[in-house]
């Protein structure tokens, strides 16, 4: 789930922090800049792991800051493709299930990666799995007895496999002069980093499903 | 800003948790000292000092608290793991023909049932066959039954952590082979924009 990334950057330390040991001041500045932010194609930054190299602090003309060139290692949340992680169901809708790991919640399971046969129950606002059923269409599935359905409820702990991740860089860019004065925020901004997961596999899905499951169930499939 | 290597090493959940807990305790200690100094000064009737107070890093605190919450949740094995037990586990797992990424996931998820292991290890039966139960037993042995020893174990763990910070770090090359044709190429232009306005102060 977590990786170390090596990054080079230039940081400025404000004179009010000159009392601190330089490495502490630099780490604070880096954490302020990176922690809890998504770096494009890198992942969600957690915190500075350590500083591997730092140049001498230099004062530039115009401000009293000390500028350091540093190279440091950052703890980043970036599960690799095919990694298995544990997450909590945040919500469900017709398109799929949204998961959360507490500090990050742009994790989705699209309908195509739910176990077959599966349908969305609008009354319960949850997807359910009907193992061993012959029914094909959502209509037939919704006719089944409620007791046979295996629901994936909100707040349930699920084990999922990471299938893909995607980064979006939606910086609006400079305003266009032709568009007049006021620009409306039309589109909903996409999340900068989303992870797509799957539970369409034996052993994946709500952890409770597989607690007491025997290996035999594996062979049937 | 320049990304030198996006994935220089992999970290296990336990390592991240240890690091975050260290940050958390540092933060608590600092807050406490600051409070104490303030009280002492007030008691001595001194005028309010203008000693610079260290600012609270909001974003860091948020992610720190939320990540600790996730990593110590009761469905995670971290509360039953210790530094020594993980070192021992990785050493034991070296006997089996497992990829680095598979070992990392075994450490992170601590599978104790065959179904869980099937998910982590590809083609489990062909590759390992009867050794499967051995692995499960090894994992089970690495988990302590209770979390009661946590407190005292923690102090030791943190010391060990200082001595060998990257000892458990898995090398990234093995994973890139494993994560086939995943696109790791980064475009520097986008990187500059990625964290937006905070970046404009770079020289």
Short mmCIF file of N, CA, C and O in Angstrom, two decimals, chain B residues 80-162:
data_model
loop_
_atom_site.label_atom_id
_atom_site.label_comp_id
_atom_site.label_asym_id
_atom_site.label_seq_id
_atom_site.Cartn_x
_atom_site.Cartn_y
_atom_site.Cartn_z
N UNK B 80 -1.32 -7.10 16.60
CA UNK B 80 -0.74 -8.36 17.08
C UNK B 80 0.65 -8.61 16.53
O UNK B 80 1.22 -9.66 16.70
N UNK B 81 1.18 -7.60 15.83
CA UNK B 81 2.52 -7.75 15.28
C UNK B 81 3.52 -6.91 16.08
O UNK B 81 3.14 -5.94 16.73
N UNK B 82 4.76 -7.29 16.00
CA UNK B 82 5.80 -6.48 16.61
C UNK B 82 6.98 -6.47 15.63
O UNK B 82 7.01 -7.23 14.68
N UNK B 83 7.91 -5.58 15.90
CA UNK B 83 9.05 -5.46 15.00
C UNK B 83 9.78 -6.79 14.86
O UNK B 83 10.11 -7.23 13.76
N UNK B 84 10.00 -7.41 16.00
CA UNK B 84 10.75 -8.68 15.99
C UNK B 84 9.97 -9.76 15.24
O UNK B 84 10.55 -10.52 14.46
N UNK B 85 8.66 -9.80 15.46
CA UNK B 85 7.88 -10.88 14.84
C UNK B 85 7.84 -10.71 13.33
O UNK B 85 7.83 -11.70 12.59
N UNK B 86 7.83 -9.48 12.86
CA UNK B 86 7.81 -9.26 11.41
C UNK B 86 9.16 -9.63 10.79
O UNK B 86 9.22 -10.27 9.74
N UNK B 87 10.23 -9.26 11.46
CA UNK B 87 11.55 -9.62 10.97
C UNK B 87 11.66 -11.14 10.86
O UNK B 87 12.13 -11.68 9.86
N UNK B 88 11.17 -11.80 11.91
CA UNK B 88 11.20 -13.26 11.94
C UNK B 88 10.36 -13.84 10.81
O UNK B 88 10.79 -14.76 10.10
N UNK B 89 9.18 -13.25 10.62
CA UNK B 89 8.27 -13.73 9.58
C UNK B 89 8.89 -13.60 8.19
O UNK B 89 8.86 -14.55 7.40
N UNK B 90 9.48 -12.45 7.89
CA UNK B 90 10.08 -12.27 6.57
C UNK B 90 11.23 -13.25 6.38
O UNK B 90 11.43 -13.77 5.29
N UNK B 91 11.96 -13.49 7.45
CA UNK B 91 13.07 -14.43 7.36
C UNK B 91 12.54 -15.84 7.05
O UNK B 91 13.06 -16.55 6.20
N UNK B 92 11.46 -16.21 7.74
CA UNK B 92 10.88 -17.53 7.51
C UNK B 92 10.30 -17.66 6.10
O UNK B 92 10.37 -18.71 5.48
N UNK B 93 9.71 -16.57 5.62
CA UNK B 93 9.08 -16.63 4.30
C UNK B 93 10.11 -16.74 3.20
O UNK B 93 9.79 -17.14 2.08
N UNK B 94 11.35 -16.39 3.50
CA UNK B 94 12.40 -16.46 2.49
C UNK B 94 12.61 -17.89 1.99
O UNK B 94 13.11 -18.10 0.88
N UNK B 95 12.23 -18.88 2.83
CA UNK B 95 12.41 -20.27 2.42
C UNK B 95 11.49 -20.67 1.28
O UNK B 95 11.73 -21.65 0.58
N UNK B 96 10.37 -19.94 1.15
CA UNK B 96 9.42 -20.32 0.12
C UNK B 96 9.67 -19.49 -1.12
O UNK B 96 10.20 -18.39 -1.06
N UNK B 97 9.23 -20.03 -2.22
CA UNK B 97 9.45 -19.35 -3.49
C UNK B 97 8.35 -18.31 -3.72
O UNK B 97 7.41 -18.53 -4.48
N UNK B 98 8.47 -17.19 -3.04
CA UNK B 98 7.45 -16.15 -3.15
C UNK B 98 8.07 -14.88 -3.71
O UNK B 98 9.24 -14.59 -3.47
N UNK B 99 7.26 -14.12 -4.46
CA UNK B 99 7.73 -12.84 -4.96
C UNK B 99 7.74 -11.83 -3.81
O UNK B 99 7.03 -12.00 -2.82
N UNK B 100 8.53 -10.77 -3.96
CA UNK B 100 8.61 -9.75 -2.91
C UNK B 100 7.24 -9.17 -2.58
O UNK B 100 6.87 -9.00 -1.43
N UNK B 101 6.46 -8.90 -3.65
CA UNK B 101 5.16 -8.29 -3.43
C UNK B 101 4.24 -9.23 -2.66
O UNK B 101 3.43 -8.79 -1.85
N UNK B 102 4.39 -10.53 -2.91
CA UNK B 102 3.55 -11.50 -2.19
C UNK B 102 3.93 -11.54 -0.72
O UNK B 102 3.08 -11.57 0.16
N UNK B 103 5.23 -11.48 -0.47
CA UNK B 103 5.68 -11.48 0.92
C UNK B 103 5.18 -10.24 1.63
O UNK B 103 4.71 -10.31 2.77
N UNK B 104 5.26 -9.11 0.95
CA UNK B 104 4.80 -7.86 1.56
C UNK B 104 3.33 -7.98 1.94
O UNK B 104 2.92 -7.58 3.03
N UNK B 105 2.53 -8.55 1.05
CA UNK B 105 1.10 -8.67 1.34
C UNK B 105 0.84 -9.66 2.46
O UNK B 105 -0.09 -9.49 3.24
N UNK B 106 1.66 -10.70 2.53
CA UNK B 106 1.48 -11.64 3.63
C UNK B 106 1.77 -10.94 4.96
O UNK B 106 1.06 -11.11 5.93
N UNK B 107 2.79 -10.09 4.97
CA UNK B 107 3.09 -9.34 6.18
C UNK B 107 1.96 -8.36 6.51
O UNK B 107 1.53 -8.23 7.65
N UNK B 108 1.44 -7.68 5.48
CA UNK B 108 0.41 -6.67 5.70
C UNK B 108 -0.92 -7.27 6.13
O UNK B 108 -1.63 -6.69 6.95
N UNK B 109 -1.29 -8.40 5.52
CA UNK B 109 -2.62 -8.94 5.76
C UNK B 109 -2.61 -10.10 6.73
O UNK B 109 -3.67 -10.46 7.26
N UNK B 110 -1.46 -10.68 6.96
CA UNK B 110 -1.31 -11.82 7.87
C UNK B 110 -2.42 -12.86 7.65
O UNK B 110 -3.27 -13.05 8.52
N UNK B 111 -2.44 -13.53 6.50
CA UNK B 111 -3.51 -14.49 6.24
C UNK B 111 -3.35 -15.72 7.13
O UNK B 111 -2.26 -16.27 7.25
N UNK B 112 -4.43 -16.11 7.78
CA UNK B 112 -4.36 -17.31 8.62
C UNK B 112 -5.27 -18.39 8.05
O UNK B 112 -5.37 -19.47 8.59
N UNK B 113 -5.98 -18.07 6.96
CA UNK B 113 -6.85 -19.08 6.35
C UNK B 113 -6.45 -19.25 4.89
O UNK B 113 -6.00 -18.31 4.24
N UNK B 114 -6.67 -20.47 4.41
CA UNK B 114 -6.23 -20.80 3.05
C UNK B 114 -6.84 -19.87 2.02
O UNK B 114 -6.17 -19.43 1.09
N UNK B 115 -8.12 -19.52 2.21
CA UNK B 115 -8.80 -18.66 1.22
C UNK B 115 -8.05 -17.34 1.06
O UNK B 115 -7.93 -16.81 -0.05
N UNK B 116 -7.59 -16.80 2.18
CA UNK B 116 -6.92 -15.52 2.12
C UNK B 116 -5.61 -15.64 1.35
O UNK B 116 -5.23 -14.74 0.61
N UNK B 117 -4.94 -16.76 1.55
CA UNK B 117 -3.65 -16.96 0.89
C UNK B 117 -3.84 -17.13 -0.62
O UNK B 117 -3.02 -16.65 -1.41
N UNK B 118 -4.93 -17.78 -1.01
CA UNK B 118 -5.23 -17.95 -2.44
C UNK B 118 -5.28 -16.61 -3.15
O UNK B 118 -4.86 -16.47 -4.29
N UNK B 119 -5.86 -15.62 -2.47
CA UNK B 119 -6.03 -14.31 -3.08
C UNK B 119 -4.68 -13.63 -3.29
O UNK B 119 -4.45 -12.96 -4.29
N UNK B 120 -3.79 -13.83 -2.33
CA UNK B 120 -2.52 -13.10 -2.36
C UNK B 120 -1.53 -13.74 -3.33
O UNK B 120 -0.87 -13.05 -4.09
N UNK B 121 -1.44 -15.07 -3.27
CA UNK B 121 -0.42 -15.76 -4.06
C UNK B 121 -1.05 -16.31 -5.34
O UNK B 121 -2.04 -17.03 -5.29
N UNK B 122 -0.45 -15.96 -6.45
CA UNK B 122 -0.97 -16.45 -7.73
C UNK B 122 -0.62 -17.92 -7.91
O UNK B 122 0.48 -18.35 -7.57
N UNK B 123 -1.55 -18.67 -8.46
CA UNK B 123 -1.35 -20.09 -8.74
C UNK B 123 -0.75 -20.81 -7.54
O UNK B 123 0.26 -21.52 -7.65
N UNK B 124 -1.39 -20.59 -6.42
CA UNK B 124 -0.89 -21.09 -5.15
C UNK B 124 -0.64 -22.60 -5.18
O UNK B 124 0.42 -23.07 -4.76
N UNK B 125 -1.61 -23.33 -5.68
CA UNK B 125 -1.50 -24.79 -5.60
C UNK B 125 -0.35 -25.33 -6.44
O UNK B 125 0.42 -26.19 -5.99
N UNK B 126 -0.20 -24.80 -7.65
CA UNK B 126 0.87 -25.30 -8.51
C UNK B 126 2.24 -24.95 -7.95
O UNK B 126 3.17 -25.74 -8.03
N UNK B 127 2.33 -23.77 -7.39
CA UNK B 127 3.66 -23.31 -6.97
C UNK B 127 4.07 -23.86 -5.62
O UNK B 127 5.23 -24.16 -5.39
N UNK B 128 3.11 -23.92 -4.71
CA UNK B 128 3.50 -24.29 -3.35
C UNK B 128 2.90 -25.62 -2.89
O UNK B 128 3.49 -26.32 -2.08
N UNK B 129 1.70 -25.94 -3.41
CA UNK B 129 1.10 -27.21 -3.07
C UNK B 129 0.96 -27.42 -1.58
O UNK B 129 0.28 -26.65 -0.90
N UNK B 130 1.66 -28.42 -1.06
CA UNK B 130 1.46 -28.78 0.34
C UNK B 130 2.15 -27.83 1.31
O UNK B 130 1.92 -27.90 2.51
N UNK B 131 3.00 -26.95 0.81
CA UNK B 131 3.68 -26.03 1.73
C UNK B 131 2.75 -24.93 2.22
O UNK B 131 3.09 -24.14 3.09
N UNK B 132 1.54 -24.91 1.64
CA UNK B 132 0.59 -23.86 1.97
C UNK B 132 0.32 -23.81 3.47
O UNK B 132 0.34 -22.75 4.09
N UNK B 133 0.07 -24.98 4.05
CA UNK B 133 -0.26 -25.02 5.46
C UNK B 133 0.91 -24.53 6.31
O UNK B 133 0.72 -23.86 7.32
N UNK B 134 2.14 -24.84 5.86
CA UNK B 134 3.33 -24.37 6.59
C UNK B 134 3.33 -22.86 6.68
O UNK B 134 3.60 -22.27 7.72
N UNK B 135 3.03 -22.24 5.53
CA UNK B 135 3.03 -20.78 5.51
C UNK B 135 2.00 -20.23 6.47
O UNK B 135 2.27 -19.32 7.26
N UNK B 136 0.79 -20.81 6.42
CA UNK B 136 -0.27 -20.35 7.31
C UNK B 136 0.15 -20.49 8.77
O UNK B 136 -0.10 -19.61 9.59
N UNK B 137 0.81 -21.61 9.08
CA UNK B 137 1.27 -21.81 10.45
C UNK B 137 2.32 -20.78 10.83
O UNK B 137 2.32 -20.26 11.95
N UNK B 138 3.24 -20.50 9.89
CA UNK B 138 4.28 -19.51 10.15
C UNK B 138 3.65 -18.16 10.47
O UNK B 138 4.06 -17.47 11.41
N UNK B 139 2.65 -17.79 9.66
CA UNK B 139 2.00 -16.51 9.88
C UNK B 139 1.31 -16.50 11.24
O UNK B 139 1.43 -15.55 12.02
N UNK B 140 0.61 -17.59 11.52
CA UNK B 140 -0.10 -17.68 12.80
C UNK B 140 0.87 -17.53 13.96
O UNK B 140 0.60 -16.83 14.94
N UNK B 141 2.05 -18.15 13.82
CA UNK B 141 3.04 -18.10 14.90
C UNK B 141 3.57 -16.68 15.10
O UNK B 141 3.99 -16.31 16.20
N UNK B 142 3.56 -15.89 14.02
CA UNK B 142 4.13 -14.55 14.14
C UNK B 142 3.16 -13.58 14.82
O UNK B 142 3.54 -12.48 15.19
N UNK B 143 1.90 -13.97 14.96
CA UNK B 143 0.93 -13.08 15.58
C UNK B 143 0.82 -13.42 17.06
O UNK B 143 0.60 -14.57 17.42
N UNK B 144 0.99 -12.42 17.88
CA UNK B 144 0.82 -12.68 19.31
C UNK B 144 -0.68 -12.73 19.60
O UNK B 144 -1.48 -12.11 18.92
N UNK B 145 -1.06 -13.51 20.61
CA UNK B 145 -2.48 -13.74 20.86
C UNK B 145 -3.19 -12.52 21.42
O UNK B 145 -4.30 -12.22 21.08
N UNK B 146 -2.50 -11.84 22.30
CA UNK B 146 -3.14 -10.68 22.91
C UNK B 146 -2.38 -9.42 22.55
O UNK B 146 -1.23 -9.46 22.17
N UNK B 147 -3.05 -8.32 22.72
CA UNK B 147 -2.40 -7.04 22.48
C UNK B 147 -1.90 -6.46 23.80
O UNK B 147 -1.53 -5.31 23.89
N UNK B 148 -1.88 -7.30 24.84
CA UNK B 148 -1.58 -6.77 26.18
C UNK B 148 -0.11 -6.35 26.31
O UNK B 148 0.22 -5.45 27.07
N UNK B 149 0.75 -7.02 25.56
CA UNK B 149 2.18 -6.70 25.68
C UNK B 149 2.55 -5.49 24.84
O UNK B 149 3.70 -5.03 24.89
N UNK B 150 1.59 -5.00 24.10
CA UNK B 150 1.81 -3.88 23.18
C UNK B 150 2.64 -2.75 23.79
O UNK B 150 3.66 -2.35 23.26
N UNK B 151 2.17 -2.27 24.92
CA UNK B 151 2.78 -1.08 25.53
C UNK B 151 4.27 -1.20 25.70
O UNK B 151 5.03 -0.37 25.21
N UNK B 152 4.70 -2.26 26.36
CA UNK B 152 6.13 -2.36 26.62
C UNK B 152 6.89 -2.73 25.34
O UNK B 152 8.04 -2.35 25.18
N UNK B 153 6.22 -3.48 24.47
CA UNK B 153 6.88 -3.85 23.23
C UNK B 153 7.15 -2.61 22.39
O UNK B 153 8.17 -2.49 21.73
N UNK B 154 6.21 -1.68 22.46
CA UNK B 154 6.31 -0.48 21.64
C UNK B 154 7.61 0.29 21.88
O UNK B 154 8.27 0.72 20.94
N UNK B 155 7.96 0.46 23.14
CA UNK B 155 9.15 1.22 23.47
C UNK B 155 10.37 0.58 22.81
O UNK B 155 11.20 1.27 22.22
N UNK B 156 10.42 -0.74 22.87
CA UNK B 156 11.56 -1.42 22.28
C UNK B 156 11.55 -1.27 20.76
O UNK B 156 12.58 -1.04 20.15
N UNK B 157 10.35 -1.40 20.20
CA UNK B 157 10.23 -1.32 18.76
C UNK B 157 10.79 -0.01 18.24
O UNK B 157 11.48 0.03 17.24
N UNK B 158 10.47 1.04 18.94
CA UNK B 158 10.86 2.35 18.43
C UNK B 158 12.36 2.48 18.43
O UNK B 158 12.93 3.10 17.55
N UNK B 159 13.00 1.90 19.45
CA UNK B 159 14.47 1.95 19.45
C UNK B 159 15.02 1.19 18.26
O UNK B 159 15.88 1.68 17.55
N UNK B 160 14.48 0.01 18.07
CA UNK B 160 14.97 -0.81 16.97
C UNK B 160 14.76 -0.10 15.64
O UNK B 160 15.55 -0.19 14.74
N UNK B 161 13.66 0.61 15.61
CA UNK B 161 13.30 1.31 14.39
C UNK B 161 14.37 2.30 14.00
O UNK B 161 14.74 2.46 12.86
N UNK B 162 14.92 2.97 15.04
CA UNK B 162 15.96 3.95 14.76
C UNK B 162 17.22 3.31 14.22
O UNK B 162 17.91 3.87 13.40
#
